[in-house]
XYZ file of C-alpha atoms in Angstrom:
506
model
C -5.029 15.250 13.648
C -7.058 18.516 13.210
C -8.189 20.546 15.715
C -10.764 23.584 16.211
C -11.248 25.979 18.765
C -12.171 29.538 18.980
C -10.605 32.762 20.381
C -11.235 36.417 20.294
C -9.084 39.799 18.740
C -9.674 43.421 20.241
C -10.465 45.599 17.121
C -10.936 48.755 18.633
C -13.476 48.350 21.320
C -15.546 46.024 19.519
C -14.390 42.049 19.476
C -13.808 39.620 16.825
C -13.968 35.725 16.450
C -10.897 33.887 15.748
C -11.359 30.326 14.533
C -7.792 28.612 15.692
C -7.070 25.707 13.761
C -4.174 23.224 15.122
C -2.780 20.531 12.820
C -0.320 18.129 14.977
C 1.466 15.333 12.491
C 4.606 13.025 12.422
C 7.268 14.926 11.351
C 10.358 16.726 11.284
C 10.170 18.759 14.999
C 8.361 22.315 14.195
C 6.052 24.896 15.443
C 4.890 27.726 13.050
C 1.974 30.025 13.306
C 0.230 31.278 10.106
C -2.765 33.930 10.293
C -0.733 37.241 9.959
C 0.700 37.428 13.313
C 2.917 40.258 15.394
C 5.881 38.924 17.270
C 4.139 38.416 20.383
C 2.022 35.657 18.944
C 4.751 34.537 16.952
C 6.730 33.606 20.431
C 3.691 31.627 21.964
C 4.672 28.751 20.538
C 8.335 28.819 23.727
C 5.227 29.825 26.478
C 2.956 27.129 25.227
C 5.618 24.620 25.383
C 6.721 25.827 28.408
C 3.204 25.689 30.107
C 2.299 22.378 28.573
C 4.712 20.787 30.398
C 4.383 22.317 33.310
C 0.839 20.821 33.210
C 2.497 17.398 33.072
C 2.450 17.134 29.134
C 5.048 16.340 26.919
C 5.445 19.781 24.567
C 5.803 19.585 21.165
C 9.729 20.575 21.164
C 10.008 16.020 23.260
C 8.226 14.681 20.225
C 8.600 14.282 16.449
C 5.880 16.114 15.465
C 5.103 18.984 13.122
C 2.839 21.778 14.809
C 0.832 24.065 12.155
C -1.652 26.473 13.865
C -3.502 28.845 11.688
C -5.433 31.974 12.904
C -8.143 32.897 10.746
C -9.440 35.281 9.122
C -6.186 35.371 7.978
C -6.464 39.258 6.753
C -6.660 40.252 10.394
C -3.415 40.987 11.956
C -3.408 39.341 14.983
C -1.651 40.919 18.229
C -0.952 40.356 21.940
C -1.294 37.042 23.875
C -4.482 36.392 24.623
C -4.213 33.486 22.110
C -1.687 31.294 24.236
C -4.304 29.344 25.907
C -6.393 28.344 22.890
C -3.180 27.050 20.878
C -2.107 25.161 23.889
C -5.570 23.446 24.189
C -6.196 23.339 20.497
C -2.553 21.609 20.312
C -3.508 18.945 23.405
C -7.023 17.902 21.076
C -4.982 17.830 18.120
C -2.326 15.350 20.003
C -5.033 13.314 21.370
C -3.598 13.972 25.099
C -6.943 15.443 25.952
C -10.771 14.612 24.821
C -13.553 17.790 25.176
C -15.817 19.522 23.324
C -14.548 23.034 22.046
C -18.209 23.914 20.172
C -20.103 27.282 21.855
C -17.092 28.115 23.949
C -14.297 30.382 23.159
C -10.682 30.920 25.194
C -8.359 33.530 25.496
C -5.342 34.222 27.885
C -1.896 34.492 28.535
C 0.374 31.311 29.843
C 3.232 31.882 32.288
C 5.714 29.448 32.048
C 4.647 27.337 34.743
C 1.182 27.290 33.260
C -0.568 30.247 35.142
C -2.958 32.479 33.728
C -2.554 36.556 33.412
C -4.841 38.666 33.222
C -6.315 39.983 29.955
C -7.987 42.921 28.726
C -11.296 43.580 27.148
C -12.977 40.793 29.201
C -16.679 42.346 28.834
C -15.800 43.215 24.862
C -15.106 39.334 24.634
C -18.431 38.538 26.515
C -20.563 41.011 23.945
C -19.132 39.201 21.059
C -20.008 35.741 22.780
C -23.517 36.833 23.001
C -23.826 38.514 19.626
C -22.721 35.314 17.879
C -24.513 33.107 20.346
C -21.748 31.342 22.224
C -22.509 30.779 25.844
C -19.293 29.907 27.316
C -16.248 31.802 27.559
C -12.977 30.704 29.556
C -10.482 33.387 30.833
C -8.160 33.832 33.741
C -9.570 33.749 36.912
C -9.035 37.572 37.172
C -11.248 38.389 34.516
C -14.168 36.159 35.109
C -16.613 38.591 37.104
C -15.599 41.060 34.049
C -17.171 38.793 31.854
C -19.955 37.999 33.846
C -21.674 41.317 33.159
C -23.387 40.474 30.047
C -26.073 39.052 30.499
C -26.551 34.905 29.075
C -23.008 34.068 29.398
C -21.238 31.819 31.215
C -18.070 32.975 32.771
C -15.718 30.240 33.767
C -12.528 31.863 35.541
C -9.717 29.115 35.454
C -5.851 29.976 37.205
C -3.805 27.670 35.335
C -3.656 25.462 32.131
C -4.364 22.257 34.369
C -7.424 23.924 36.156
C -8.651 24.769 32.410
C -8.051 21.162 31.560
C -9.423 19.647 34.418
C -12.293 21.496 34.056
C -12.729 20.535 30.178
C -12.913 16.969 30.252
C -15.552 17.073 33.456
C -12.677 15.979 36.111
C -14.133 19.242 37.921
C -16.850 21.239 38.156
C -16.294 25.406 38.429
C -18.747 27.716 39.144
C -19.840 30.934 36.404
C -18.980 33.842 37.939
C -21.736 35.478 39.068
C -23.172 39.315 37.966
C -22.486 42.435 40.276
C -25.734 43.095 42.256
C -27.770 46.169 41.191
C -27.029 47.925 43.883
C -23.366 48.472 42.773
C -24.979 50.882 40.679
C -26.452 52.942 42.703
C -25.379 57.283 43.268
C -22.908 57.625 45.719
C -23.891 60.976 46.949
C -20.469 63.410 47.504
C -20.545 67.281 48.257
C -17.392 67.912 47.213
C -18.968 71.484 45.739
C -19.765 71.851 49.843
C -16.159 72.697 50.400
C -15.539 75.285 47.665
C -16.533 78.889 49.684
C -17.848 81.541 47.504
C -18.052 81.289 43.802
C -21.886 81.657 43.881
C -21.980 82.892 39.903
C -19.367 79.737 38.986
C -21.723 77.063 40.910
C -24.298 78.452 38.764
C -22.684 78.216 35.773
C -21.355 74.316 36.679
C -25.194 73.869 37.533
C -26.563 74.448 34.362
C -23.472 72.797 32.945
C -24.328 69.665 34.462
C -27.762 69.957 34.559
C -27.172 70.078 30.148
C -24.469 68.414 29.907
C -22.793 71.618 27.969
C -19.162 73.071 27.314
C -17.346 75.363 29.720
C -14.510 78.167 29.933
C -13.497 79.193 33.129
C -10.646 81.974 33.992
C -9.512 83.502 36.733
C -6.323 84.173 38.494
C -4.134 81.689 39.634
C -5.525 79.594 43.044
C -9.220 81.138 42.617
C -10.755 77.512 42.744
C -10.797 76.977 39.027
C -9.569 72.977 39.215
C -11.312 72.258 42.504
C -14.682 73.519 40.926
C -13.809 71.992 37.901
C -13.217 68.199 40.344
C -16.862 68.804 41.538
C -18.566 68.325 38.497
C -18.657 64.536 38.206
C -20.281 65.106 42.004
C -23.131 66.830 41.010
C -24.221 64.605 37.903
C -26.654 61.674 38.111
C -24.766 58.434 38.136
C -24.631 56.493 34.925
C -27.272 54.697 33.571
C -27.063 50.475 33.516
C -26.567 51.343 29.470
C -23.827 54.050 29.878
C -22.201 52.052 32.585
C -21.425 49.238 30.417
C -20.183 51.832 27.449
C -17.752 53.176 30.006
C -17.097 49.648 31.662
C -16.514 48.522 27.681
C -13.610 50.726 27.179
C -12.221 50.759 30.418
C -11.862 47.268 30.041
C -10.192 47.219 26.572
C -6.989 49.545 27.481
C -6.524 47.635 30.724
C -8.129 49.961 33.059
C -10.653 48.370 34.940
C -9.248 47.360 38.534
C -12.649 45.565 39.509
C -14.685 42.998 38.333
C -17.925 45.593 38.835
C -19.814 48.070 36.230
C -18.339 51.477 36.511
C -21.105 53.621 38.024
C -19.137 57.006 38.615
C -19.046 59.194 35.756
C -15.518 59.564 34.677
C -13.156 62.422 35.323
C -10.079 62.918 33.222
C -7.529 65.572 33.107
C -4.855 64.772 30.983
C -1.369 67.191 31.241
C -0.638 69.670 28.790
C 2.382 68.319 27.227
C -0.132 65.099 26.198
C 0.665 64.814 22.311
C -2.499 64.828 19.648
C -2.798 60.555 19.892
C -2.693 60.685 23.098
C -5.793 62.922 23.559
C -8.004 61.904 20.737
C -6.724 58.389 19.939
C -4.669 56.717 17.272
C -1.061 54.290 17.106
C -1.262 51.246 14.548
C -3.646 49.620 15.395
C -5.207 52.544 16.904
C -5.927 53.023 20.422
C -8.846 55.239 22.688
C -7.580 58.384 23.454
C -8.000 60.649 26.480
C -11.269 61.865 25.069
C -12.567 58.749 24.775
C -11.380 57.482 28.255
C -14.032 60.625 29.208
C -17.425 59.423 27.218
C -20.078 59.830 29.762
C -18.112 62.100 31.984
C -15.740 65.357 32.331
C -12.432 66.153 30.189
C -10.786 68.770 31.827
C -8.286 70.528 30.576
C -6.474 72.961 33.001
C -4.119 75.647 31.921
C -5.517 74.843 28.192
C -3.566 77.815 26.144
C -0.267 75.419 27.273
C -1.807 72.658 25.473
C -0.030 72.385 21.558
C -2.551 74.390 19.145
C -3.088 71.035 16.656
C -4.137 68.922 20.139
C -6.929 71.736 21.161
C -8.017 71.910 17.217
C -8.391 68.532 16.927
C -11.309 68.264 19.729
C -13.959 70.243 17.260
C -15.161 66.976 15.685
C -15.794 65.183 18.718
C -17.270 67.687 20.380
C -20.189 68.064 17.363
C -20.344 64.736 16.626
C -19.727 62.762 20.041
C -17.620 60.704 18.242
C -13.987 60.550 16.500
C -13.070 59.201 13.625
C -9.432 57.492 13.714
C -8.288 56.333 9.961
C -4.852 54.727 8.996
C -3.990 52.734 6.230
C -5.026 49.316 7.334
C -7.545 50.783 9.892
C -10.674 52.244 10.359
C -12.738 52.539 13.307
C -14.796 54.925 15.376
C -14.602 55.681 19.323
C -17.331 57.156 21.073
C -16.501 60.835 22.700
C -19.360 62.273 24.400
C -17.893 64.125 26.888
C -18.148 67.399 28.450
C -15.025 69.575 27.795
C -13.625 71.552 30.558
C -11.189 74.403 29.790
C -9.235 76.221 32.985
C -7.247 79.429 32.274
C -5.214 82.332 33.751
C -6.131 85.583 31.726
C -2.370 86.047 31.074
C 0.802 84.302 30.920
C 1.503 85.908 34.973
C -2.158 84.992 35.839
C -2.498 88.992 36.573
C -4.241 90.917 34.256
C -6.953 93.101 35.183
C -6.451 92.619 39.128
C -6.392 95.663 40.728
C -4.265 94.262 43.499
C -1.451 92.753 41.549
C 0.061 94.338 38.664
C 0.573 92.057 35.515
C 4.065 91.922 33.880
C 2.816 90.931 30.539
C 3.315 92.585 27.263
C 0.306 92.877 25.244
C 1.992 90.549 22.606
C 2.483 87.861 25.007
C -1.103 88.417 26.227
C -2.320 87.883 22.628
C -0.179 85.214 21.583
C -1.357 83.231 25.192
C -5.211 83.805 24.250
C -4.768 82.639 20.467
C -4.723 79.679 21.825
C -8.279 79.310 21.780
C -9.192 79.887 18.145
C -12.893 81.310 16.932
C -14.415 78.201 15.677
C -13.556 76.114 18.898
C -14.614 79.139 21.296
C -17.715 79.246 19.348
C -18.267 75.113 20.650
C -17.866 76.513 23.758
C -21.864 77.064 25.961
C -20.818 79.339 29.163
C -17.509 81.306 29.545
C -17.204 82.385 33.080
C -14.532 84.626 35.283
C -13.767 83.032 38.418
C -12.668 86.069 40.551
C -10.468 85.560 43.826
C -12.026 85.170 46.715
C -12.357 87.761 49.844
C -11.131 87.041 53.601
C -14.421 86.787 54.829
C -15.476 83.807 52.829
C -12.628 81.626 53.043
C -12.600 82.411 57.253
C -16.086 82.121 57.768
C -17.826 79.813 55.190
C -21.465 79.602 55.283
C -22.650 77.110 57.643
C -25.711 76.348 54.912
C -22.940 75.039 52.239
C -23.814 71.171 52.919
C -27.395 72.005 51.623
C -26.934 74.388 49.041
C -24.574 71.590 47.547
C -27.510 69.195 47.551
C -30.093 71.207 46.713
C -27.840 71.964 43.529
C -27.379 67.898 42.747
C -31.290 67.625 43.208
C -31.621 70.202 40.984
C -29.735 68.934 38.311
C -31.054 65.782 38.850
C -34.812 66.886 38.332
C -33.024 68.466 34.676
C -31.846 65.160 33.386
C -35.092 63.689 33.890
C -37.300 66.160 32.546
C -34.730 65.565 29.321
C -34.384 62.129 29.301
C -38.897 62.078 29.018
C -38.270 64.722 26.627
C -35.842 62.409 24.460
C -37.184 58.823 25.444
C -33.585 57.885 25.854
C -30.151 59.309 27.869
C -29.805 62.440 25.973
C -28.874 65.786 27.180
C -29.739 69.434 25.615
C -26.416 70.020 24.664
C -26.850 66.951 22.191
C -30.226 67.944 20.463
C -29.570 68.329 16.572
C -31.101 70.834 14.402
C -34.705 69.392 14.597
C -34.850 69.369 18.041
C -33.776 72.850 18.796
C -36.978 74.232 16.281
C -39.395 71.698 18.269
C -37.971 72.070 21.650
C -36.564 75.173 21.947
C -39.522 77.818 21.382
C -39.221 81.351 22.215
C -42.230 84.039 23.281
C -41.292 87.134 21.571
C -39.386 89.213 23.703
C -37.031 86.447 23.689
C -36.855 86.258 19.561
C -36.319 90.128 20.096
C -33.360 89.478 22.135
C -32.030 86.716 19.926
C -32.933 88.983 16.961
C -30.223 91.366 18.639
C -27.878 88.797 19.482
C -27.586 88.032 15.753
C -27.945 90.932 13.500
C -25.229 92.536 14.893
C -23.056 89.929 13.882
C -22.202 88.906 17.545
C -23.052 85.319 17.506
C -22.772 83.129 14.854
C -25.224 80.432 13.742
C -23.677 77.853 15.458
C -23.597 80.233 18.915
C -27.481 81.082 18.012
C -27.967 77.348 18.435
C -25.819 76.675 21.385
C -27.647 80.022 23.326
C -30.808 77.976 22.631
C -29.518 74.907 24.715
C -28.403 76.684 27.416
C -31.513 78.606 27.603
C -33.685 75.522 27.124
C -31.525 73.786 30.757
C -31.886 77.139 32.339
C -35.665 76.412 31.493
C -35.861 73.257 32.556
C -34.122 73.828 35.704
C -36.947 76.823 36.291
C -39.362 73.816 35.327
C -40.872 76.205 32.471
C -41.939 74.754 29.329
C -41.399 77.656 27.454
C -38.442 79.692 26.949
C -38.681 83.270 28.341
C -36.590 86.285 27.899
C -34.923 85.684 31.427
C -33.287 82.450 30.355
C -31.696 83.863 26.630
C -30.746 86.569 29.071
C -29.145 84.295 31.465
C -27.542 82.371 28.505
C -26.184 85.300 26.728
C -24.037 86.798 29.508
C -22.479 83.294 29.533
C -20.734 84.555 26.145
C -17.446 85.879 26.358
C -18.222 89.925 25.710
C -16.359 89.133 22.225
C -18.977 86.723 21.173
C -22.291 88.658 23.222
């Protein structure tokens, strides 16, 4: 007899309907699986058996019968073992051992051998798809179900082993939906980690209008100056994620296994990947490929500390995303594109010894070495760069005797950067910072009286910014405006946003 039932396969972050046909006949004893499939899938057929008899079944390996299951469409290559529980179900219908009714439900997940359920990945990816082709039902492991249960019109049924699942199929049970995180999961968790930093006045302005824009930054400074630690308190001073970029992040969290609760995300995320990470690592790829660090930071921070020890091809490779908020990954059999809107990070010593230019501490460096560190950081991906800042070393005083105001000023700077985002987002109609305005926006949002076309008339004609720098010094002036809560852009704020160049770019 013929069976149908559906599953699910992970194609980047998006996921894609897998009709599972079982054929179980008299026969010669055999199990094959058809459908293009990797090894893992290959070797359900020992973990189905395995876990149909531990449900009390007799597998197909006791009985002369010939097993064909075919995953379709078969041009798909299908991977992992998400698909263990369908063929084991679709196998039982086929059989006749069990009666139910597979139609607006779908099943994934992985059978231990004495029928349990593991965990899967890319629970709420599974749940969009259910809702985008209109099934209501989907059945998972129990440790996935309140995953699931975030979208919206879907009906999360979290079983623990292939006996609960059948229990529950043929009505000898009844199991609950998992039920959707309250909204108040979602709500800002208010941290002053910026409270603790002493000092660093001009550098908390700077990661003010950085938030506040959602723009690029280069800090350096001596080594132990506070360049990480400022760096840390950026996520602190953002407004939390909206409902719509909570699920985004939630989404991809979810597909490469990272999601440890059954909740939305709500923090915006913070990721600092180690210098020696190689070029797939950070921007994505393998066969089939994977998100990379850059995408494990959409909505959030990518920090990159000690950058010029990064390899030159991994730091050239983050232009694209950075312009597009996006990346690209092609291979021969794949094509797909991950979402990268991040903010980009970059933490530096001035020289390999982390002395030049103190007056303190003499720096060892030859000028060879000191050029060959800072080429690091090539023209066209300092010129995607908004604010490049020094972060001197900071004085006895301060560090002894903070000021007893810091708690405040740390709050007032969150409220202020909170009052930013929402002049932009009535600006945009949608979650959009400055830094993200195209071409169009910048001539209708970003007008200047005329001392400020004077100075930007400067800027340019002597060949010190580029176009693409003339554009990003109108951003940064436009959040410097908004945080001012000026409509107009005044000489004060191109002024503000110039020094932010490096003096090679001003």
């Amino acid at each position: 007899m013929l069976s149908k039932i559906f599953s699910a396969a992970i194609t980047g972050l998006d996921a894609q309907l897998i009709e599972i046909e079982v054929d179980a006949s008299y026969g010669l004893r055999r199990f094959d699986v058809v459908g293009l499939p990797d090894k893992s899938v290959q070797e359900a057929k020992e973990r189905v058996g395995a876990a149909i008899e531990s449900a009390g079944f007799k597998p197909p390996h006791h009985e002369p019968v010939k097993v064909l299951v075919s995953l379709a469409p078969a041009d798909l290559k299908k991977e992992g073992t998400l698909y263990d529980l369908p063929i084991a179900l679709g196998y039982l219908l086929a059989d006749k051992k069990i009666r139910f009714d597979p139609n607006e439900k779908i099943f994934l997940g992985e059978l231990a051998l004495d029928g349990r359920l593991r965990p899967a990945k890319g629970a709420v990816c599974f749940a969009i798809a259910c809702r985008q082709k209109g099934i209501k039902e989907i059945i998972l492991p129990e440790a996935n179900a309140s995953e699931a249960a975030l979208i919206d019109g879907i009906r999360a049924i979290g079983v623990r082993t292939l006996s609960h699942a059948i229990d529950y199929l043929e009505g000898k049970i009844n199991i609950e939906p998992a039920e959707k995180p309250a909204e108040t999961e979602f709500k800002s968790v208010v941290v002053n980690g910026m409270a603790s930093i002493a000092g660093q006045e001009s550098a908390k302005r700077a990661l003010e209008i950085v938030a506040g824009g959602g723009h690029n930054l280069s800090m350096w400074g001596p080594p132990g100056t506070g360049k990480t630690l400022l760096a840390k308190t950026l996520p602190d001073i953002i407004p939390p994620l909206s409902f719509e970029e909570s699920l985004e992040v939630t989404k991809i969290y979810s597909v490469c296994g990272l999601l440890n609760s059954g909740s939305l995300i709500s923090n915006r995320p913070f990721r600092a990947p180690h210098h020696t990470t190689s070029d797939a690592a950070l921007i994505g790829g393998g066969n089939p490929p994977r998100p990379g660090e850059i995408t494990l930071a959409h909505r959030g921070v990518l920090f990159l500390d000690e950058f010029p020890e990064f390899h030159r091809d991994a730091l050239e490779s983050l232009r694209q995303p950075i312009e597009e908020g996006a990346i690209n990954v092609l291979r021969a059999r794949h094509a797909m594109s991950l979402p990268a809107r991040f903010m980009l990070v970059l933490a530096s010593n001035p020289c390999p010894c982390g002395n030049f230019g103190n007056p303190e501490k003499p720096c060892v460096c030859t000028p060879a070495q000191i050029r060959m560190y800072r080429k690091k950081l090539s023209g066209p991906l300092m010129d995607r760069i908004d604010l490049f800042i020094n972060v001197p070393a900071v004085k006895y005083d301060k560090l002894a005797n903070p000021a007893p105001e810091q708690n405040d000023l740390a709050q007032n700077i969150k409220d202020r950067v909170c009052r930013c985002r929402e002049i932009q987002k009535s600006r945009f109609g949608k979650d959009q910072t400055n830094a993200e305005m195209n071409i169009d926006q910048i001539k209708q949002f970003c007008r200047m009286d005329k001392d400020s076309e004077l100075l930007m008339k400067a800027a340019v004609n002597s060949s010190k910014i580029s176009a693409r720098g003339y554009h990003r010094v109108l951003k940064v002036s436009r959040t410097i405006a908004d945080m001012d809560g000026k409509e107009n852009i005044t000489s004060d704020h191109i002024s503000e946003a110039l020094s932010y160049r490096p003096p090679e770019l001003i």
